[in-house]
PDB file of C-alpha atoms in Angstrom:
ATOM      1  CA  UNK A   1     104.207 268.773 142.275  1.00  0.00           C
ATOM      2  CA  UNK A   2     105.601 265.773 140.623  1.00  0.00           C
ATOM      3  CA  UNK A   3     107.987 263.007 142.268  1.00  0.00           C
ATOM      4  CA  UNK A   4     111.418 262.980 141.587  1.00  0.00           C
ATOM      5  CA  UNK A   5     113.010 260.704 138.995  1.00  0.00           C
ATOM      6  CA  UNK A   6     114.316 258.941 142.022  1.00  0.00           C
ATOM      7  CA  UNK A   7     111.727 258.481 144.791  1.00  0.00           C
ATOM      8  CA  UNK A   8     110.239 255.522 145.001  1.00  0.00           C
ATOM      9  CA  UNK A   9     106.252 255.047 145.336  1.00  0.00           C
ATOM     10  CA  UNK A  10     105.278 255.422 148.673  1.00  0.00           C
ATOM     11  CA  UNK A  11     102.747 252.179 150.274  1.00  0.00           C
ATOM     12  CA  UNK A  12     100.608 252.076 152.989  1.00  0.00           C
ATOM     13  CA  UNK A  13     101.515 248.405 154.344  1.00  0.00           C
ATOM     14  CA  UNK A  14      99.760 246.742 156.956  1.00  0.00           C
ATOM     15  CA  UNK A  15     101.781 245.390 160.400  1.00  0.00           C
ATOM     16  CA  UNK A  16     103.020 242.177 159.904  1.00  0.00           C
ATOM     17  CA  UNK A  17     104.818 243.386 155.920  1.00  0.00           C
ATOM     18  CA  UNK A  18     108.496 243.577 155.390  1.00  0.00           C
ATOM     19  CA  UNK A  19     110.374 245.273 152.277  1.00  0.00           C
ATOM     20  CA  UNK A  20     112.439 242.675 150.751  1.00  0.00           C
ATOM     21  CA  UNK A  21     113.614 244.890 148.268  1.00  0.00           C
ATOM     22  CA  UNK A  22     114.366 248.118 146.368  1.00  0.00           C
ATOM     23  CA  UNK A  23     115.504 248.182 142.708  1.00  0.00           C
ATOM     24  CA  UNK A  24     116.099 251.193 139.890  1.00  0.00           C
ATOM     25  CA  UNK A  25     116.487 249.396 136.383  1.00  0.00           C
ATOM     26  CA  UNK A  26     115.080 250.240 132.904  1.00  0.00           C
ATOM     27  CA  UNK A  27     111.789 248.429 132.357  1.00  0.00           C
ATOM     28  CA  UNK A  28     112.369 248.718 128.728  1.00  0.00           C
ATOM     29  CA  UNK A  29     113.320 251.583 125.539  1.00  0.00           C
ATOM     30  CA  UNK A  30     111.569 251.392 122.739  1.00  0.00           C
ATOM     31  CA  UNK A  31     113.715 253.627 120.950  1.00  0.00           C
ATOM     32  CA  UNK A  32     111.334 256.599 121.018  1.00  0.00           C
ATOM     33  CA  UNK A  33     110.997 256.798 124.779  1.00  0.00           C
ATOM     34  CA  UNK A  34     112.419 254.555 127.469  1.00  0.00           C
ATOM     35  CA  UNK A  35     110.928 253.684 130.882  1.00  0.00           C
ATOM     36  CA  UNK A  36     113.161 254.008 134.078  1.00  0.00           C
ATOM     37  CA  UNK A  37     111.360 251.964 137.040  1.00  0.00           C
ATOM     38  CA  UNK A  38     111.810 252.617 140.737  1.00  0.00           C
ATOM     39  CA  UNK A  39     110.468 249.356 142.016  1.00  0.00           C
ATOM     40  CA  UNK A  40     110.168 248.484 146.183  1.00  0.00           C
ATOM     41  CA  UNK A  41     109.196 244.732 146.949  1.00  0.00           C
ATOM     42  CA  UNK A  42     106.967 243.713 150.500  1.00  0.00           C
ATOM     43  CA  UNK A  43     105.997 240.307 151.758  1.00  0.00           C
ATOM     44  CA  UNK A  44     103.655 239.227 154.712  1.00  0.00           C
ATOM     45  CA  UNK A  45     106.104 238.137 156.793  1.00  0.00           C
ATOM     46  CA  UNK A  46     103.724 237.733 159.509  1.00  0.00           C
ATOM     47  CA  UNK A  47     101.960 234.717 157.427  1.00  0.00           C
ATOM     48  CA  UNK A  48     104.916 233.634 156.854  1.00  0.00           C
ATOM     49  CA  UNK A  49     106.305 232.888 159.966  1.00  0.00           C
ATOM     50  CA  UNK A  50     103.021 231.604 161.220  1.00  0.00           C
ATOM     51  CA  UNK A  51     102.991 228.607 158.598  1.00  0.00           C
ATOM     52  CA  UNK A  52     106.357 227.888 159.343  1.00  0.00           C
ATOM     53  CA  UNK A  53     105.912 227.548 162.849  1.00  0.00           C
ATOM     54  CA  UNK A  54     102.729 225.670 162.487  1.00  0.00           C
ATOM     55  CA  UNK A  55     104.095 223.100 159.463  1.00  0.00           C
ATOM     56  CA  UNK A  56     107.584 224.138 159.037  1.00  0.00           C
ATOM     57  CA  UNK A  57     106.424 224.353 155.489  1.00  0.00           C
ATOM     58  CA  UNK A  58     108.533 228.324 154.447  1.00  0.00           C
ATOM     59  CA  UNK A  59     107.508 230.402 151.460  1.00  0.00           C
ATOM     60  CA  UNK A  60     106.463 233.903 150.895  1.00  0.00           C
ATOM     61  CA  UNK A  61     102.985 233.317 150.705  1.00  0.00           C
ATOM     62  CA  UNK A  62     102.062 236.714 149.648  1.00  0.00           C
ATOM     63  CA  UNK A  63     104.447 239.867 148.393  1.00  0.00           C
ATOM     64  CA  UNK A  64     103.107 243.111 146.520  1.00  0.00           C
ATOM     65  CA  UNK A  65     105.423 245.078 144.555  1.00  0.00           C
ATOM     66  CA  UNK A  66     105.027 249.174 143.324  1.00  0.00           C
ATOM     67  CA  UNK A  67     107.127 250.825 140.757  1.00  0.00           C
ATOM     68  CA  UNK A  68     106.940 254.528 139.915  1.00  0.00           C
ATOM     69  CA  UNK A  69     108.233 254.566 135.670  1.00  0.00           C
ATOM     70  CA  UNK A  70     109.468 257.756 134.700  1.00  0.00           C
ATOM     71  CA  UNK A  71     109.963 258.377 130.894  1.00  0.00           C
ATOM     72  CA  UNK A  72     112.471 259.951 128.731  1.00  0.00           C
ATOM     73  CA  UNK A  73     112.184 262.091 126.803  1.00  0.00           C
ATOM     74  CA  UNK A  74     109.798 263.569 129.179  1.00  0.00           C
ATOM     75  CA  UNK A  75     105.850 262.818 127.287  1.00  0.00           C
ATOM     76  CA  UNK A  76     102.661 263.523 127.974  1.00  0.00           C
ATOM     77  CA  UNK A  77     100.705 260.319 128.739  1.00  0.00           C
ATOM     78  CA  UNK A  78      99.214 258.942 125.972  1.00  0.00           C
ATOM     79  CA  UNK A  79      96.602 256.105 124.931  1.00  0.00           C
ATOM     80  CA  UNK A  80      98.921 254.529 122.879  1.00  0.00           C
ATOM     81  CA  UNK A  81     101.767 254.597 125.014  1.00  0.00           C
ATOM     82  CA  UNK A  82      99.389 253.364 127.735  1.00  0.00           C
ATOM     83  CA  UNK A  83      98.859 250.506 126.116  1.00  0.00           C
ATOM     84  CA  UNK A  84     102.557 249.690 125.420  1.00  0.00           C
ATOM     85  CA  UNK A  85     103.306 250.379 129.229  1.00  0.00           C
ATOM     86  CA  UNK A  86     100.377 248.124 129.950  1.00  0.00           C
ATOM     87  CA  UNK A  87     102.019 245.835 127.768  1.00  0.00           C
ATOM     88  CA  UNK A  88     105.146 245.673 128.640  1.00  0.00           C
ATOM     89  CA  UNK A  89     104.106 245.398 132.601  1.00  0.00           C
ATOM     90  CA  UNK A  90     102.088 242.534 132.423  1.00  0.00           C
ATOM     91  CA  UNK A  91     104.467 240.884 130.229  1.00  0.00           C
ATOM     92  CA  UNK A  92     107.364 241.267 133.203  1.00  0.00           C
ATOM     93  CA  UNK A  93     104.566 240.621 136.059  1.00  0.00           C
ATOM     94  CA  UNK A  94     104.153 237.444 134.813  1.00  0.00           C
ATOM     95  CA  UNK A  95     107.611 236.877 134.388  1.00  0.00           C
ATOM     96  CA  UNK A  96     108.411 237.548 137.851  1.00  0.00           C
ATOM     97  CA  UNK A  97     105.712 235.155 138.839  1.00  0.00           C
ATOM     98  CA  UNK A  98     107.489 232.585 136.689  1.00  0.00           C
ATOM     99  CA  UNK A  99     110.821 233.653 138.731  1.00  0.00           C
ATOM    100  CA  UNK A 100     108.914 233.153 141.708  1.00  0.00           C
ATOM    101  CA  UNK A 101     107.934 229.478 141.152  1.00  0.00           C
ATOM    102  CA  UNK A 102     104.461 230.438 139.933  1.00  0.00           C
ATOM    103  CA  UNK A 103     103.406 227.766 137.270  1.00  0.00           C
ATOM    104  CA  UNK A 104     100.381 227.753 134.452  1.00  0.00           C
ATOM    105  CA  UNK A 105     100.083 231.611 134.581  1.00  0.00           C
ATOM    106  CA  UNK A 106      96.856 232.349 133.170  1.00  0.00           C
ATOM    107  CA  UNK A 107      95.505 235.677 132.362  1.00  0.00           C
ATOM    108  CA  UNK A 108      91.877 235.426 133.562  1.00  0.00           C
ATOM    109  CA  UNK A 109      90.039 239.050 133.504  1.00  0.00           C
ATOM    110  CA  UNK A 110      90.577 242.692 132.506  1.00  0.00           C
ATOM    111  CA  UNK A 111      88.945 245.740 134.005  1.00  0.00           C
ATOM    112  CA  UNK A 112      89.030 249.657 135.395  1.00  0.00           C
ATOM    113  CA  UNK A 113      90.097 250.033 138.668  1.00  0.00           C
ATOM    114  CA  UNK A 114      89.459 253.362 141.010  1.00  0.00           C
ATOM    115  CA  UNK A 115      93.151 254.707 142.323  1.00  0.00           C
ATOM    116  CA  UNK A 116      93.333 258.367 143.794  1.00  0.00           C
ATOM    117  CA  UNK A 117      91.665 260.022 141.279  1.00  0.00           C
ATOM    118  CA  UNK A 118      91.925 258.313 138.312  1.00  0.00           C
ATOM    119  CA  UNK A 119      91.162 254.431 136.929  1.00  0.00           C
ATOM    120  CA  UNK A 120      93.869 251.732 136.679  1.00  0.00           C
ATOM    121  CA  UNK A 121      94.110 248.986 134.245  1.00  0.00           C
ATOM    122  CA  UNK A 122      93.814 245.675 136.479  1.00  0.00           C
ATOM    123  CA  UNK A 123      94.219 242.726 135.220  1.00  0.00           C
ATOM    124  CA  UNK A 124      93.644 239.310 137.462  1.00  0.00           C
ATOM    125  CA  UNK A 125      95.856 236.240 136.977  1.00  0.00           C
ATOM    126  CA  UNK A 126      95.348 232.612 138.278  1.00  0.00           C
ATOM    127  CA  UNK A 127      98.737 230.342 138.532  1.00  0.00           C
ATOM    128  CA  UNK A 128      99.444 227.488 141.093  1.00  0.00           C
ATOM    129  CA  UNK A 129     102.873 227.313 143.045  1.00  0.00           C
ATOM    130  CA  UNK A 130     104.867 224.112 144.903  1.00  0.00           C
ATOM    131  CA  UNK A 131     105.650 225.542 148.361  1.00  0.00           C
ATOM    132  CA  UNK A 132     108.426 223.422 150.070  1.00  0.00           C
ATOM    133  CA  UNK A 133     110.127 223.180 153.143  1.00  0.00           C
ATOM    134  CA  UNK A 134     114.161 222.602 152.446  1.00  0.00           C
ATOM    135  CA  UNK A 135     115.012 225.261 150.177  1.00  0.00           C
ATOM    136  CA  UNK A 136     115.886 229.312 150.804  1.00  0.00           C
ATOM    137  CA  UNK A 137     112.442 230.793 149.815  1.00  0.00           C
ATOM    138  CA  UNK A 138     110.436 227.659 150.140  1.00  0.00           C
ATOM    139  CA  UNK A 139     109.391 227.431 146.774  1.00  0.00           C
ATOM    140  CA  UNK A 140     110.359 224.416 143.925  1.00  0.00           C
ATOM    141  CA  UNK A 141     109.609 222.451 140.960  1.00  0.00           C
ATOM    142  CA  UNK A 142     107.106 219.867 141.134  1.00  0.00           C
ATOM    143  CA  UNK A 143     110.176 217.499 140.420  1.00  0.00           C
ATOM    144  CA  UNK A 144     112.052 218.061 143.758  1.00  0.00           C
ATOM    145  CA  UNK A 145     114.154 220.353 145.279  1.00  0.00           C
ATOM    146  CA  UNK A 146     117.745 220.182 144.557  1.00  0.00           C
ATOM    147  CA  UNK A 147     120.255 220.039 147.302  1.00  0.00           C
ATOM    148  CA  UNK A 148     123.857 222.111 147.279  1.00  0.00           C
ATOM    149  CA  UNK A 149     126.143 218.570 146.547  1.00  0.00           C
ATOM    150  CA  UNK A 150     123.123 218.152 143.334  1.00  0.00           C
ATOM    151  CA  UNK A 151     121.204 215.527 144.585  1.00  0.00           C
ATOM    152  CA  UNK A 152     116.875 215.813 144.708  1.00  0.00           C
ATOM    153  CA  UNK A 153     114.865 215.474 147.301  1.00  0.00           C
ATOM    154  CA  UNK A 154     110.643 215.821 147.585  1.00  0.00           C
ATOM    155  CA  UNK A 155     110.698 217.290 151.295  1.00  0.00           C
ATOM    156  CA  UNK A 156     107.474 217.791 152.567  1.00  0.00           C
ATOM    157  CA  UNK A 157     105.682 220.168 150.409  1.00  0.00           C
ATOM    158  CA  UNK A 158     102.048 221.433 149.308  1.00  0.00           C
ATOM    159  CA  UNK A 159     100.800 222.503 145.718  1.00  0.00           C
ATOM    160  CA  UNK A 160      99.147 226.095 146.405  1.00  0.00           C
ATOM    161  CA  UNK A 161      96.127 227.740 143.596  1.00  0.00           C
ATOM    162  CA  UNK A 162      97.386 231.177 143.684  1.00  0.00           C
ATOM    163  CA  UNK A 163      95.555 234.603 142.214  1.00  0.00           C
ATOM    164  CA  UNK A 164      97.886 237.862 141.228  1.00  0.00           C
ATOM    165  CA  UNK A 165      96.269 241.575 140.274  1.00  0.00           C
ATOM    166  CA  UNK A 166      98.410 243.630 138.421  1.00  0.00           C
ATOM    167  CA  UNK A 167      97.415 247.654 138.293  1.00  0.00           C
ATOM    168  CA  UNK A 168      98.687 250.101 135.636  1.00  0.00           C
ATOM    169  CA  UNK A 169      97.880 253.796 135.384  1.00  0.00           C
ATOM    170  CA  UNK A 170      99.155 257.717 134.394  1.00  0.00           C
ATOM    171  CA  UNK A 171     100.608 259.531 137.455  1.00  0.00           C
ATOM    172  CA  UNK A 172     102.596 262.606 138.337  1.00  0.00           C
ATOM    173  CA  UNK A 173     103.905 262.768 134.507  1.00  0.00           C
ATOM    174  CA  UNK A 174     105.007 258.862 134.433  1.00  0.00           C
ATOM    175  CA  UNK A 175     102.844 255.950 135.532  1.00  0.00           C
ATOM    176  CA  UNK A 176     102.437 253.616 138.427  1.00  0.00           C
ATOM    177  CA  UNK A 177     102.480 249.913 138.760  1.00  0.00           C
ATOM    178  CA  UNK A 178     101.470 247.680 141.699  1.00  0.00           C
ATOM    179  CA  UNK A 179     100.484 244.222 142.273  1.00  0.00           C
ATOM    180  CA  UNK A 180     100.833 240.948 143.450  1.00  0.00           C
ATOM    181  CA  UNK A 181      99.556 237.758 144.525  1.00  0.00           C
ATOM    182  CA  UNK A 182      97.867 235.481 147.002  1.00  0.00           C
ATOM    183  CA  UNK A 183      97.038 232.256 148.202  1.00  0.00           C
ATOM    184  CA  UNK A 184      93.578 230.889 147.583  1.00  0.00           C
ATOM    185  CA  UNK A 185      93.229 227.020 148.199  1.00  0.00           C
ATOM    186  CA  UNK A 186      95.497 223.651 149.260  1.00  0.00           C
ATOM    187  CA  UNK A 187      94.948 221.419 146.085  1.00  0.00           C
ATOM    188  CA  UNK A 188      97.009 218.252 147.927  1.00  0.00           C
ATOM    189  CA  UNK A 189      95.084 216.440 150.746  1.00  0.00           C
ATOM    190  CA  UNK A 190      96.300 214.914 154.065  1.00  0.00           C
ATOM    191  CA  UNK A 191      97.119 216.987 157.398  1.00  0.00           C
ATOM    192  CA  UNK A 192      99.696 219.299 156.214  1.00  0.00           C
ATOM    193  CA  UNK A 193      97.791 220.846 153.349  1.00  0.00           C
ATOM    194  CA  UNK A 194      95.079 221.322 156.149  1.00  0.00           C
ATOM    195  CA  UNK A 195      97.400 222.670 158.554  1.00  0.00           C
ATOM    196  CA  UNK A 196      98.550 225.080 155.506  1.00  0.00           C
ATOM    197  CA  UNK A 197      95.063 225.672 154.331  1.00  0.00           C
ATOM    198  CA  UNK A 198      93.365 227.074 157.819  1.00  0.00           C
ATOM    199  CA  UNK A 199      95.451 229.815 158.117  1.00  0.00           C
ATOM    200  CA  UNK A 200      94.950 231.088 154.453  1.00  0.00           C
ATOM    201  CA  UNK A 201      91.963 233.423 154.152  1.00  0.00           C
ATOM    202  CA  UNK A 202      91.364 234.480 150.206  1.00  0.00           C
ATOM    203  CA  UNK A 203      88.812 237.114 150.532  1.00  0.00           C
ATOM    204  CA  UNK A 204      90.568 239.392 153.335  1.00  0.00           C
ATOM    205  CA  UNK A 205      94.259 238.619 150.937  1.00  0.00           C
ATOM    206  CA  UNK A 206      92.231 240.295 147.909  1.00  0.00           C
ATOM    207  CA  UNK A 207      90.632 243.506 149.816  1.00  0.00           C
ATOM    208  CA  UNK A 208      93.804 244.163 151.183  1.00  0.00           C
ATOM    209  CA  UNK A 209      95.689 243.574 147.757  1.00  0.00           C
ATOM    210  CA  UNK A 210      93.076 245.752 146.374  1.00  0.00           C
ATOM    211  CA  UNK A 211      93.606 248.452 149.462  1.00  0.00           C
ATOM    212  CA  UNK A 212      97.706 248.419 148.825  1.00  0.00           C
ATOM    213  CA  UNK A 213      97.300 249.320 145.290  1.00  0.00           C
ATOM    214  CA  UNK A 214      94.841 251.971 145.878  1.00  0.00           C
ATOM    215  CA  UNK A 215      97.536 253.124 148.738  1.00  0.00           C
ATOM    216  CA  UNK A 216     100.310 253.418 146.267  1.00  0.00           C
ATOM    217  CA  UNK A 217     101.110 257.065 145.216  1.00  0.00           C
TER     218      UNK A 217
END
């Protein structure tokens, strides 16, 4: 039985995650057919809070998103059109990274993926970020964060190599996409990039990336 137009892909997320949000919008129309996502948003709030209250450094650390597209007119999946969705969702993955603070997005690796019972696309980005205490989500340029009266100010603050995964693949007449990103390493030195740095931990942040995605349905 396939998913309403409406419902939005279910996740399994881990204790600790939060929604942040839950959007509808038109991830493009290419005249031909157009591409309604259903889009929900988590962070690990629990990180979160935990390297604020050790550094007072705030930022979402890590998020993962899942959209369910649904097409009209109503088509049958299709190599080429797989490739345009693929397309058009790593184009606006990366853009959200940019939105996010994320800077020299790089595309690094492209490869199947096992979901349910089919194979994703998955394709693995490296970026860095500027995490910052003093601003709403704790992110910012590397030139300073500006204040409400327009003034800058560095704050305390810790440049953050970051990886992202971004899945794509046919399901229940549409497609889904899921992804997101991850801390790996402090590049700064000194005690606050070490305070920041123990409590990231790369390799568990992947496997349960990898185990979100393969939870999304």
């Amino acid at each position: 039985m396939s998913k309403s137009d409406h419902a939005p892909p279910t996740v399994r997320v881990p204790e600790g995650w939060r929604e942040t949000s839950s959007t509808v919008e038109t991830m493009f129309d290419a005249k031909v057919v157009s591409v309604r996502a259903h889009t929900v948003v988590f962070e690990d709030a629990a990180l979160r809070d935990a390297i604020r209250d050790r550094t007072g450094v705030d930022g979402t650390w890590r998020f993962f998103f899942a959209s369910r597209l649904r097409l009209r007119p109503n088509v049958t999946p299709s190599k080429p059109l797989t490739r345009l969705v693929d397309d058009r969702a790593n184009a606006g993955f990366v853009d959200q990274l940019g939105e996010r603070g994320f800077r020299d997005v790089t595309s690094v690796e492209s490869r199947r993926f096992a979901v349910e019972r089919t194979e994703a696309n998955l394709t693995r980005y490296r970026a860095r970020v500027r995490v910052r205490t003093g601003t709403d989500d704790g992110t910012g340029t590397d030139d300073g964060t500006v204040t409400d009266d327009g003034t800058e100010t560095d704050g305390a603050a810790v440049t953050v190599a970051a990886e992202g995964y971004l899945a794509v693949w046919p399901a229940d007449e549409g497609y889904l996409v899921a992804g997101g990103a991850y801390p790996v390493s402090v590049a700064d030195d000194g005690e606050l990039a070490a305070a920041v740095a123990s409590s990231l931990a790369p390799a568990r942040h992947r496997e349960e990336l990898f185990e979100l995605i393969r939870s999304t349905a």
